[in-house]
Coordinates of C-alpha atoms and ligand atoms in Angstrom, one line a residue:
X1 CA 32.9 112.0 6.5
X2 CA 34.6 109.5 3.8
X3 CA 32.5 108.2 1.6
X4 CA 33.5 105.4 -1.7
X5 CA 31.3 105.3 -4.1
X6 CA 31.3 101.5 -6.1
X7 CA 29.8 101.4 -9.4
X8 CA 30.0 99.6 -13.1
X9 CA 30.1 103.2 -14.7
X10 CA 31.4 106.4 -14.4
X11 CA 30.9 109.9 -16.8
X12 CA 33.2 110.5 -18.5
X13 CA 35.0 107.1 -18.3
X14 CA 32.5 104.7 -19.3
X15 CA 28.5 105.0 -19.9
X16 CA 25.8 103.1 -20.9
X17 CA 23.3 105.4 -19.6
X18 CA 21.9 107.7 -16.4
X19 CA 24.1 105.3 -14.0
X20 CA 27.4 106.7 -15.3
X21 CA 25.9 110.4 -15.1
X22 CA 24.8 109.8 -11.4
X23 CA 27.9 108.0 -10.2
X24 CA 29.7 111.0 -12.4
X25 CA 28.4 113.9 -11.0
X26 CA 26.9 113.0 -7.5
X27 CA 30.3 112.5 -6.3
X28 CA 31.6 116.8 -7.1
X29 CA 28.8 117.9 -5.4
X30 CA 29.8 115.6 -2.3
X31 CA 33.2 117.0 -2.3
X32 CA 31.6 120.9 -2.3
X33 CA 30.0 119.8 0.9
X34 CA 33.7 119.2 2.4
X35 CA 33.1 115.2 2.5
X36 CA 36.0 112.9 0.8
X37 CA 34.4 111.0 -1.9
X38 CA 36.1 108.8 -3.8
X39 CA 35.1 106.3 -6.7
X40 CA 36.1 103.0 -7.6
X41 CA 35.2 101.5 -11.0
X42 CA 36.2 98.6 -13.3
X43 CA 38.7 99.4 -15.6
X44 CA 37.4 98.4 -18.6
X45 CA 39.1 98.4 -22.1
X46 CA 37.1 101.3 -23.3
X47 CA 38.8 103.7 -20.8
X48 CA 41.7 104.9 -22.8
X49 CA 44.7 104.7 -20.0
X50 CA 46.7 107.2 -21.7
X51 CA 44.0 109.8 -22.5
X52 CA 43.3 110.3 -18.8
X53 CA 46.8 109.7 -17.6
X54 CA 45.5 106.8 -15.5
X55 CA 48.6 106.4 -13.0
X56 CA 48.8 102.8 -11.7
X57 CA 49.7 102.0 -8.0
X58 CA 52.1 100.2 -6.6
X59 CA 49.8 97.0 -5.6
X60 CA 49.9 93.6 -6.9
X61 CA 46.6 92.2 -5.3
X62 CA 44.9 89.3 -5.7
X63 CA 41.5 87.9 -4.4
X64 CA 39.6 84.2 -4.8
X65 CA 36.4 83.7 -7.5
X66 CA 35.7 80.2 -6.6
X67 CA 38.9 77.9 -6.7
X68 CA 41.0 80.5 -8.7
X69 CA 42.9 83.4 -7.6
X70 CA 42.5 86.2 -9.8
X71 CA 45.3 89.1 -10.0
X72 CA 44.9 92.8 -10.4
X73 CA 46.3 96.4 -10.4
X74 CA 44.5 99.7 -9.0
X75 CA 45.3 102.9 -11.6
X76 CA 43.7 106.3 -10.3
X77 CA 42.8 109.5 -11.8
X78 CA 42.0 113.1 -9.7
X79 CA 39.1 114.6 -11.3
X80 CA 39.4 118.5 -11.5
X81 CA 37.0 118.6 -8.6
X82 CA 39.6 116.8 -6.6
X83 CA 37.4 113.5 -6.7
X84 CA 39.8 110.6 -6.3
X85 CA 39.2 107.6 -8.8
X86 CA 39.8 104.2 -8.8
X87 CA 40.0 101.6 -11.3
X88 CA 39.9 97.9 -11.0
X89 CA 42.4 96.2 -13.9
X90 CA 42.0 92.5 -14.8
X91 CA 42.8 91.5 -17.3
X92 CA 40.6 88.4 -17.2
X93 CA 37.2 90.2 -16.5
X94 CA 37.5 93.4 -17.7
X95 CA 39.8 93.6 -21.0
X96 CA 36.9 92.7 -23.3
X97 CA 35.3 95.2 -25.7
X98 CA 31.6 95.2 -23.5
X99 CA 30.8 96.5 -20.7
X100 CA 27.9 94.0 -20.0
X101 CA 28.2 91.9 -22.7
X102 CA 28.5 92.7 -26.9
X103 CA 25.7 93.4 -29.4
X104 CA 22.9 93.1 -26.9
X105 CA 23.8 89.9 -24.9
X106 CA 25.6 89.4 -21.9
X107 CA 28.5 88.0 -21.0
X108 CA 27.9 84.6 -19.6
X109 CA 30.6 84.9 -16.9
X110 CA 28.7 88.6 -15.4
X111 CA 28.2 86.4 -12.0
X112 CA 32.1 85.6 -11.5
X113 CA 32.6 89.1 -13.4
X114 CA 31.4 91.5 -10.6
X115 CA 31.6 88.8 -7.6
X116 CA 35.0 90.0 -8.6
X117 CA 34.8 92.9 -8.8
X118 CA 32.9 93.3 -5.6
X119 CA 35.7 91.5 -3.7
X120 CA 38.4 93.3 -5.3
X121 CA 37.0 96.5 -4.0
X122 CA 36.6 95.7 -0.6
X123 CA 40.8 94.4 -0.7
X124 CA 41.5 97.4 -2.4
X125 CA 39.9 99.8 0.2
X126 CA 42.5 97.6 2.8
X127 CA 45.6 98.1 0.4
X128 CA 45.0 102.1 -0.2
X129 CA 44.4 102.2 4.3
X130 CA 40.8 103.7 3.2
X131 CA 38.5 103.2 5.8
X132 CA 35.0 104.5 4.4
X133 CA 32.7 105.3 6.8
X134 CA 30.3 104.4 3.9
X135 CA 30.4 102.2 0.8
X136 CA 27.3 103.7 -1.2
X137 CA 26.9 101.1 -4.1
X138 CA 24.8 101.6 -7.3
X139 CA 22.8 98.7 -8.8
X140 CA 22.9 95.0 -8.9
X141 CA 26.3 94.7 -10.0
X142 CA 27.2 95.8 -6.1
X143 CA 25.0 94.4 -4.5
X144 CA 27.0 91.6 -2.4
X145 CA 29.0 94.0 -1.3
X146 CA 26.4 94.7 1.4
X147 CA 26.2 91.1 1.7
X148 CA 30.1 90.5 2.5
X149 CA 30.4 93.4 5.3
X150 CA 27.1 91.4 6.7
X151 CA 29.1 88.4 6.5
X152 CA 32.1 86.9 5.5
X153 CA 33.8 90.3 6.8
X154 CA 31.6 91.0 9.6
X155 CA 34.1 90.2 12.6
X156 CA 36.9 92.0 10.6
X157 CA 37.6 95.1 12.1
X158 CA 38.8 97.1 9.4
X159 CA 35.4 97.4 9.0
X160 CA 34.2 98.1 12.3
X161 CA 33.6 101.3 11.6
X162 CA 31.7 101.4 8.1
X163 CA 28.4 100.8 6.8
X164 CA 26.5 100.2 3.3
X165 CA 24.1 102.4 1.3
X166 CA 22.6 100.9 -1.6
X167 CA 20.8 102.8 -4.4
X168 CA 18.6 101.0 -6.9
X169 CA 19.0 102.7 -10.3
X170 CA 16.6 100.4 -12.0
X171 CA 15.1 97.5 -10.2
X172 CA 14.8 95.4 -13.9
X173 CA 18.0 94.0 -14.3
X174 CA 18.8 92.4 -10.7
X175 CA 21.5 90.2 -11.3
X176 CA 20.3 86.7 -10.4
X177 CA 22.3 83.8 -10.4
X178 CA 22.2 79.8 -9.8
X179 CA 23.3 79.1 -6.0
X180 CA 26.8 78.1 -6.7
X181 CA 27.3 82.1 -6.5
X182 CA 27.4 81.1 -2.6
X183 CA 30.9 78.8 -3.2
X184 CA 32.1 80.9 -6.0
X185 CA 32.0 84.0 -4.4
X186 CA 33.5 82.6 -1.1
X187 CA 30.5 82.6 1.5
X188 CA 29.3 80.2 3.6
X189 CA 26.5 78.3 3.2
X190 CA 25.0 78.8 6.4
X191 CA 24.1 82.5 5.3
X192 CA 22.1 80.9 2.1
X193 CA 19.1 81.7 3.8
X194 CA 15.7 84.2 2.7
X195 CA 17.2 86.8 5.0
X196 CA 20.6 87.2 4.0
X197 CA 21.7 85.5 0.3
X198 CA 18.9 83.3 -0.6
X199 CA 16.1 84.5 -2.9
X200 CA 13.9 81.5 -4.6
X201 CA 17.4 79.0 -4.4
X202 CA 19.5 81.8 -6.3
X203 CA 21.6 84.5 -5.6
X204 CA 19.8 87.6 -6.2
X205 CA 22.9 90.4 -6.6
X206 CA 19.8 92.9 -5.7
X207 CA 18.1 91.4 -3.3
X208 CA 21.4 91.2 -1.7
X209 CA 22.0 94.8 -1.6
X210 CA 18.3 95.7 -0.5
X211 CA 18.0 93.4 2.4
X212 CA 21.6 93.8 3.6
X213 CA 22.7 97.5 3.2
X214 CA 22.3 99.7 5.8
X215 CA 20.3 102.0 3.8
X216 CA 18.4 101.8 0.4
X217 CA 17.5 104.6 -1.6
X218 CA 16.1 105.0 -5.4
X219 CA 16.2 107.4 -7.7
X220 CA 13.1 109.3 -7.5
X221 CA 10.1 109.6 -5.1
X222 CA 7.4 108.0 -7.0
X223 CA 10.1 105.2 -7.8
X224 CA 10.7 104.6 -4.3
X225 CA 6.4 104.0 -3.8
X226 CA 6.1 101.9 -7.3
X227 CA 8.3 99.3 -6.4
X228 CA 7.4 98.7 -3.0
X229 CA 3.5 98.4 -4.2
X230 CA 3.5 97.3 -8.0
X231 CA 6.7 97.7 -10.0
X232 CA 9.5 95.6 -7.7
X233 CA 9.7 92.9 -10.2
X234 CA 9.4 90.0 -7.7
X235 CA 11.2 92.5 -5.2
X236 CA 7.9 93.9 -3.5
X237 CA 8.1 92.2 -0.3
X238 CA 11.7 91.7 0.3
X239 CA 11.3 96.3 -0.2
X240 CA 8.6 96.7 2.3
X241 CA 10.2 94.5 5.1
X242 CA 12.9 97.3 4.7
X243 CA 10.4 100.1 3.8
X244 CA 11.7 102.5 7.2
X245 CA 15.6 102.0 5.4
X246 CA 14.8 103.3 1.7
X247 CA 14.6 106.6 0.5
X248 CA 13.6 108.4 -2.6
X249 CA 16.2 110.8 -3.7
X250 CA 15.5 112.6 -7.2
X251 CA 18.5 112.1 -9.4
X252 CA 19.9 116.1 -10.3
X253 CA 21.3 117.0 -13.7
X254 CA 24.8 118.3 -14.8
X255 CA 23.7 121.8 -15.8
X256 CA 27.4 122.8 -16.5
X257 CA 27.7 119.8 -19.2
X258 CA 24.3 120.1 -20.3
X259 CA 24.0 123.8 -21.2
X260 CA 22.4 124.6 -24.8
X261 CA 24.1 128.6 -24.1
X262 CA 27.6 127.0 -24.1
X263 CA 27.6 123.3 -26.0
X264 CA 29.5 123.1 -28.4
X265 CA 28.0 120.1 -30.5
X266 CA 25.5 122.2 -31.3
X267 CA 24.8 124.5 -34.7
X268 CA 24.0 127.7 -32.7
X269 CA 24.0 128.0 -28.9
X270 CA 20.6 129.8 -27.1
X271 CA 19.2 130.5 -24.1
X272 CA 15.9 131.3 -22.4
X273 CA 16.0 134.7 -23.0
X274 CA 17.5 134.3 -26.8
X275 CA 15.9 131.4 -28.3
X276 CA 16.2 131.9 -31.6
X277 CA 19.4 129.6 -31.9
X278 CA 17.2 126.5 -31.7
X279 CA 16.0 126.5 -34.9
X280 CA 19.4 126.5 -36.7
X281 CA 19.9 123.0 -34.8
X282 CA 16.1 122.3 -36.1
X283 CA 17.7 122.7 -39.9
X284 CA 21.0 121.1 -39.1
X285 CA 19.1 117.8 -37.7
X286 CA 17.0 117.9 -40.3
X287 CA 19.8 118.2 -42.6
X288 CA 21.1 115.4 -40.6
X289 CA 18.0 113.3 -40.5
X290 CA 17.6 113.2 -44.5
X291 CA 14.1 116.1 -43.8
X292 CA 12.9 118.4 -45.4
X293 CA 13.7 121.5 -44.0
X294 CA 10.1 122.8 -42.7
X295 CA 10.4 125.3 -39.6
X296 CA 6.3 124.0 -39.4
X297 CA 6.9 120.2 -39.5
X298 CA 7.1 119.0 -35.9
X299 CA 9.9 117.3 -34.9
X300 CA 10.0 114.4 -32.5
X301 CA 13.3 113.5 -30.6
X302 CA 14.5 110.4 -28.5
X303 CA 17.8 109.2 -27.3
X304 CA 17.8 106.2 -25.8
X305 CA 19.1 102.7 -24.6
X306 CA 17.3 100.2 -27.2
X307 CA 15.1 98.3 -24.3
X308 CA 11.8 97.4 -23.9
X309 CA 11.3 99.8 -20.6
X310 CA 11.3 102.5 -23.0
X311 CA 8.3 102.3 -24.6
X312 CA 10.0 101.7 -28.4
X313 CA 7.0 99.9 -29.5
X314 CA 4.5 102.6 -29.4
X315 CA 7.1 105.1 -30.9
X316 CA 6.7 102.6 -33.7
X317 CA 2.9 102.4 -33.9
X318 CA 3.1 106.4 -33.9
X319 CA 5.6 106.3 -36.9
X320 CA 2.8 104.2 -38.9
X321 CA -0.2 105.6 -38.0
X322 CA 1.1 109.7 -38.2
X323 CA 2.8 109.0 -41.5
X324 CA 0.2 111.8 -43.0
X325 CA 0.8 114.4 -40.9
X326 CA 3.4 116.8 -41.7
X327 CA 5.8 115.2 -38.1
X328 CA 9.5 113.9 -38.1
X329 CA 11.0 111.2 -35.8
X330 CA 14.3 111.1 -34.9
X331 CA 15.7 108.3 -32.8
X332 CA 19.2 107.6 -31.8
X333 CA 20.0 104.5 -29.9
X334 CA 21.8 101.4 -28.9
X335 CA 21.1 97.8 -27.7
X336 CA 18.4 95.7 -28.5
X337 CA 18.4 94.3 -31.5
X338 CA 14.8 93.4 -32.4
X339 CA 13.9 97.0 -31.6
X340 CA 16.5 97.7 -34.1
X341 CA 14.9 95.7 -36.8
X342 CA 11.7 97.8 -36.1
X343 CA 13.1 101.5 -36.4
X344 CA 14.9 100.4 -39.6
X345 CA 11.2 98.8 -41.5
X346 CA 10.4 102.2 -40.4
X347 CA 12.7 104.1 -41.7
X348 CA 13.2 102.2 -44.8
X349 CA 9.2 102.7 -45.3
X350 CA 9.5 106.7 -44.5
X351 CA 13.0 107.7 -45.2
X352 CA 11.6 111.5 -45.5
X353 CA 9.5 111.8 -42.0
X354 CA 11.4 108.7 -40.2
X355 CA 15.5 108.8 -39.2
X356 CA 16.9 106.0 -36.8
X357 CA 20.6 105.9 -35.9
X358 CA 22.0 103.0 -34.0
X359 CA 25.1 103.9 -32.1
X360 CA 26.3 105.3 -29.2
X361 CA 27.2 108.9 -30.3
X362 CA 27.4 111.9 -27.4
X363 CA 27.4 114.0 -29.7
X364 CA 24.3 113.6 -32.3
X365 CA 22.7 113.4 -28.8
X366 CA 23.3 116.7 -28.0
X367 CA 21.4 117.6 -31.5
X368 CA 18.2 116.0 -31.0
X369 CA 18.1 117.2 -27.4
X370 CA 18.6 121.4 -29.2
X371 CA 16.8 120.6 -32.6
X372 CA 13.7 118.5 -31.3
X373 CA 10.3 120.0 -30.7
X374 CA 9.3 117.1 -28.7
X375 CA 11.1 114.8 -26.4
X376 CA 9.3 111.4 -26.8
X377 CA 9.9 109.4 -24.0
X378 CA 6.8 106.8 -23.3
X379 CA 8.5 104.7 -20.7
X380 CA 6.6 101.5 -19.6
X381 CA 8.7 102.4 -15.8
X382 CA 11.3 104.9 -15.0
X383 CA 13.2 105.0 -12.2
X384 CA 14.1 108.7 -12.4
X385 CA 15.0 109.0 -16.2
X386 CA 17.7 112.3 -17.3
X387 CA 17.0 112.1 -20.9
X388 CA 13.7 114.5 -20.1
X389 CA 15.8 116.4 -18.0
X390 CA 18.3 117.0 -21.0
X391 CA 15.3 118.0 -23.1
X392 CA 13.8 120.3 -20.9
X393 CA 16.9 122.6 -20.3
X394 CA 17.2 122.7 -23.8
X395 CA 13.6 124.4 -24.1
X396 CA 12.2 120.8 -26.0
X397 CA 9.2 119.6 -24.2
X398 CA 8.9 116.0 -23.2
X399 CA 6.1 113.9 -23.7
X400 CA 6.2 111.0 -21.1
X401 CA 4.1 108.5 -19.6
X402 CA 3.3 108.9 -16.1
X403 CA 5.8 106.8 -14.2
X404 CA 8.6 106.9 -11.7
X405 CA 11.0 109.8 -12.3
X406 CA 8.5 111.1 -15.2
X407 CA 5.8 111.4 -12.9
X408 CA 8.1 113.6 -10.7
X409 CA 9.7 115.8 -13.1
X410 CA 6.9 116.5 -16.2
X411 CA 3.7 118.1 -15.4
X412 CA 0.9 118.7 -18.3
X413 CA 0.6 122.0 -20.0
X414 CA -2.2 123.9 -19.3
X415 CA -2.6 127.2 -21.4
X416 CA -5.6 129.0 -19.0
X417 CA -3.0 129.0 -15.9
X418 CA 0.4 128.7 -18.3
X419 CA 1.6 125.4 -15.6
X420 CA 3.2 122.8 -16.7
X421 CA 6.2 121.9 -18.8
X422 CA 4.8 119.0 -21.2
X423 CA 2.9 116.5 -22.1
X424 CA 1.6 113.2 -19.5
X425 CA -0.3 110.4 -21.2
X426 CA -1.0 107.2 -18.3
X427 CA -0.4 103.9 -20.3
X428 CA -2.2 102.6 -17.2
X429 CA -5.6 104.4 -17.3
X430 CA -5.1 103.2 -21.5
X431 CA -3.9 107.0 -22.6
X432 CA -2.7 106.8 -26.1
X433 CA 0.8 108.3 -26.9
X434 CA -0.2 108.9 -30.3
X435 CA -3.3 110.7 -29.4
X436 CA -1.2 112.8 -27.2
X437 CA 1.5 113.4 -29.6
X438 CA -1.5 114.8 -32.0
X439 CA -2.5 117.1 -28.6
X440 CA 1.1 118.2 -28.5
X441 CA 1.0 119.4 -32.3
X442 CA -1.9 121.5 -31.4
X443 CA -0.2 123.4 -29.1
X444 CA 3.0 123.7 -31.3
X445 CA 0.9 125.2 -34.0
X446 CA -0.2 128.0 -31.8
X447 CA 3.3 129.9 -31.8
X448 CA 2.0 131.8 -28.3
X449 CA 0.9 129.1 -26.4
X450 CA 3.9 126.8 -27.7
X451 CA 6.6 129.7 -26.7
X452 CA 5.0 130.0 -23.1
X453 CA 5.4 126.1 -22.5
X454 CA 9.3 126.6 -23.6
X455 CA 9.5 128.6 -21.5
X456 CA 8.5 126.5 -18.8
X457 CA 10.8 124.0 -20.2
X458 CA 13.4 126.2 -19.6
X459 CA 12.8 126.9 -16.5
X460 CA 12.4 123.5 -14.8
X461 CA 15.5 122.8 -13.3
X462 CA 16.6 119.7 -11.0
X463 CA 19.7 120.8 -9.7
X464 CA 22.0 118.4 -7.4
X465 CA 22.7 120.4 -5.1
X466 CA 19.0 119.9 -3.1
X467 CA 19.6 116.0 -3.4
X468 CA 23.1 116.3 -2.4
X469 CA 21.9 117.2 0.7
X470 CA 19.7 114.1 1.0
X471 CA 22.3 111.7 0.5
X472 CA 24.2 113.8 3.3
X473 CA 21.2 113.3 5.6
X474 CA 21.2 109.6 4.8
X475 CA 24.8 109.4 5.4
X476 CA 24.7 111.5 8.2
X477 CA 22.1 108.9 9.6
X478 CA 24.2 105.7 9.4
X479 CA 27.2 107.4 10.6
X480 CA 25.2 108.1 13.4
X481 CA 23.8 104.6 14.2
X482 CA 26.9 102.6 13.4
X483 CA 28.4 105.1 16.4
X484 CA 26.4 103.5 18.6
X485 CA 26.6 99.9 17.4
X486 CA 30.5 99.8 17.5
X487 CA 29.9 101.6 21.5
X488 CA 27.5 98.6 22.0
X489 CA 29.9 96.1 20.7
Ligands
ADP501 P1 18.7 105.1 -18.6 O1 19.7 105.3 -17.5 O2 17.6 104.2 -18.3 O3 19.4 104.7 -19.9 P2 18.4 108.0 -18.4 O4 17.3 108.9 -19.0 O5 18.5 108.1 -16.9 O6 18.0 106.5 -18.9 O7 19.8 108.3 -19.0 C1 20.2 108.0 -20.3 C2 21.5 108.8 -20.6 O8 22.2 108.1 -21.6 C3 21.2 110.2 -21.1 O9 22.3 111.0 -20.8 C4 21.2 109.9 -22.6 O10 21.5 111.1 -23.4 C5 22.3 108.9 -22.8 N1 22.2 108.0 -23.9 C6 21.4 106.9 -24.0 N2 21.6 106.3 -25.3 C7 22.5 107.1 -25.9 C8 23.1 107.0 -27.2 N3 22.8 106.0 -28.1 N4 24.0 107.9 -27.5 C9 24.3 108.9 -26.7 N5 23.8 109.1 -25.5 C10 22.9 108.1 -25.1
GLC502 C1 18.6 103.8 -14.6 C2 17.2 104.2 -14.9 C3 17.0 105.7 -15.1 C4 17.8 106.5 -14.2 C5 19.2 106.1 -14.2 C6 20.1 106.9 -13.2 O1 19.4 103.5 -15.7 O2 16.7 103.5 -15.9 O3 15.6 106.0 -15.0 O4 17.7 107.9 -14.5 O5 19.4 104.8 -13.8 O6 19.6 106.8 -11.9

């Protein structure tokens, strides 16, 4: 089995959140089950050529975006797992400082950007003689490539023999454009229609992937029902005609990166069975955060993309109306700026219980995830979501709204039976975060019960190597079917 992963991120190359983990670490556990996996990203000016050694093949390809021809160069890297990666180098699309765009807004060319990209791949896979038996593609900014194998390329038999798997990450951002995406991206306009490219006269990058992949998966369960019944922003019904096709695979965790016994951004390291480390990196973040240093004050943690899905406003209203209870926030994060503007009047108003820094830094990360208490994450909708993940491993309970990925990974604490590994308020039912952050504190101040829940914490792990196996089973699946299509053919 042969499999290339397309994606606009990639851990450790470039991240801008869970997508880069996934695409990062999905991949090695493929390559333990004997399958060859490779990646292909864009090769973007953040990925520091000479740091990884990126060696760049002897191609000079070139591929149309509307009426111009656009060059580029393939570098690879072999990670130490053996998993083969790819690079897409333009110099017109990619050598910018952004990934997406710079201080929160995109770049207005993102349609021609990764209709680029998206045909670049598919002419690379020709140039390296790659023939995947799939081409599993991550979020909108992949989606036509399920749309060109349906189309444009559908009598070329390079790709007799491959099929598409599409995996929705988060269904928010989709990647819609006006309908000249049909010219500029080279198609024909007899396949602008609702089953194929058309979604309310635009191109929907997502839409394109849904309807036209062979399969369609998301990242959690509960993901997968939300957005077929409630939460598929516009997407609902164009899901459900393909609701035998998509499955819900729970996103697993790097538990060799993300490992409080052995990181080494941390003050001290700890375990289950030897906590006591933790609350040296409680002092050291609150050295960091400007606290006081109060082993009793309870400490709130959040690392996050600045955006609306995550809940930032009522972290806010919690700031204001806790400010006479003895609790510290920490939030670091980047993105959105108006959500910056709020954290900072908050933190300029409580400089003592309230600390908000506003960059992209792996390692401060790492602290709040080991000093915390809490994990806040109040998501309005979340796909899967890692970041609670992160916190439990490191023994910090999350407190999450009951959605998507949260719903399937954080259960409420109940002392009587000792279940559950923390805290579930339901914006929908009108729960109150704050309230629940106040039922949290309780339990912190009772050292037994809060030590039992840690432990629980600890102990909740959601290890790739049972979803690994789903994505074989999909695979498995359309390897199977596209066997008997090419003997019908
Ligand atoms: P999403 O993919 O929606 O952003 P996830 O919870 O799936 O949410 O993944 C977020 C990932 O990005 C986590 O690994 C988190 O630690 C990381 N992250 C987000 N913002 C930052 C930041 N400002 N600095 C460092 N890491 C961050
Ligand atoms: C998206 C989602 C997040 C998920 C991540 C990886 O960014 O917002 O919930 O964990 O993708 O699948």
């Amino acid at each position: 089995m042969n499999i290339l992963m397309v994606a606009s991120e990639c851990e450790p190359f470039i991240k801008s959140g869970g997508l880069a983990d996934v695409v990062g670490t999905l991949p090695r556990y493929l390559k333990r089950l004997g399958i060859d996996v490779r990646v292909i990203i864009p090769k973007y000016q953040a990925i520091d050529g000479r740091k990884y050694n990126l060696e760049t093949l002897p191609y000079k390809l070139t591929v149309k975006v509307g009426a111009d021809t656009e060059s580029f160069r393939l570098k690879t890297y072999t990670t130490d797992d053996g998993v083969i990666v790819y690079f897409i180098e333009s110099m017109r699309y990619f050598n910018r400082p952004g990934i997406y765009g710079i201080n929160g807004v995109d770049y207005p060319d993102n349609m021609q950007r990764f209709i680029f990209f998206c045909k670049a791949v598919l002419e690379s896979v020709k140039a390296l003689m790659f023939r995947p038996d799939i081409i599993h593609c991550h979020d909108w900014q992949t989606g036509l490539i399920p749309a060109y194998l349906k189309t444009v390329l559908k009598d070329d038999g390079f790709f007799w023999s491959t099929s598409s798997a599409y995996t929705i990450h988060n269904i928010a951002y989709q990647g819609q454009y006006p309908a000249n995406a049909v010219e500029v991206g080279g198609f024909s306009w007899a396949d602008f229609v609702p089953e194929k490219l058309e979604f309310y006269n635009h191109v929907n990058f997502m839409k394109c992937g849904i309807c036209l992949a062979d399969a369609v998966s998301t990242v959690s369960p509960t993901y997968a029902k939300e957005i077929r019944e409630f939460n598929g922003r516009g997407m609902e019904i164009v899901l459900n005609s393909r609701r035998d096709h998509i499955y819900g695979i729970l996103n697993g965790l790097d538990y060799d990166y993300w490992n409080p016994a052995k990181d080494k951004n941390i003050a001290a390291n700890y375990d289950k069975a030897d906590p006591s480390g933790k609350k040296l990196c409680k002092v050291e973040l609150q050295k960091i955060c400007g606290f006081d240093i109060d082993p009793d004050a309870f400490l709130l943690g959040c690392v996050s993309r600045l955006d609306g899905q995550k809940g930032f406003d009522i972290i806010v209203d919690a700031m204001y109306l806790l400010d006479d209870k003895n609790i510290q926030f920490v939030v670091l994060g980047s993105g959105d700026p108006t959500i910056k503007r709020y954290l900072t009047e908050a933190k300029n108003k409580y400089p003592k219980t309230v600390a908000a820094f506003f960059d992209y830094n792996e390692s401060l990360a790492h602290k709040i995830y080991a000093g915390s208490d809490l994990y806040m994450m109040p998501s309005k909708f979340e796909p899967c979501g890692l970041s609670q993940m992160i916190a439990l491993t490191y023994g910090t309970p999350p407190l999450v709204n009951n959605t998507g990925g949260l719903a399937d990974t954080v259960k409420y604490y109940v002392d009587e039976t000792k279940t559950g590994n923390g805290f579930v308020f339901n914006i929908t039912y009108g729960e109150n975060f704050t309230q629940t952050i106040l039922k949290a504190e309780a339990v912190f101040k009772n050292k037994k019960q809060w030590e039992s829940l840690m432990n629980n914490a600890f102990d909740s792990k959601f290890s790739w190597e049972k979803s690994v196996l789903e994505y074989e089973d999909m695979y498995q699946e359309l390897i199977d079917n596209k066997k008997i299509e090419v003997a019908t053919r």
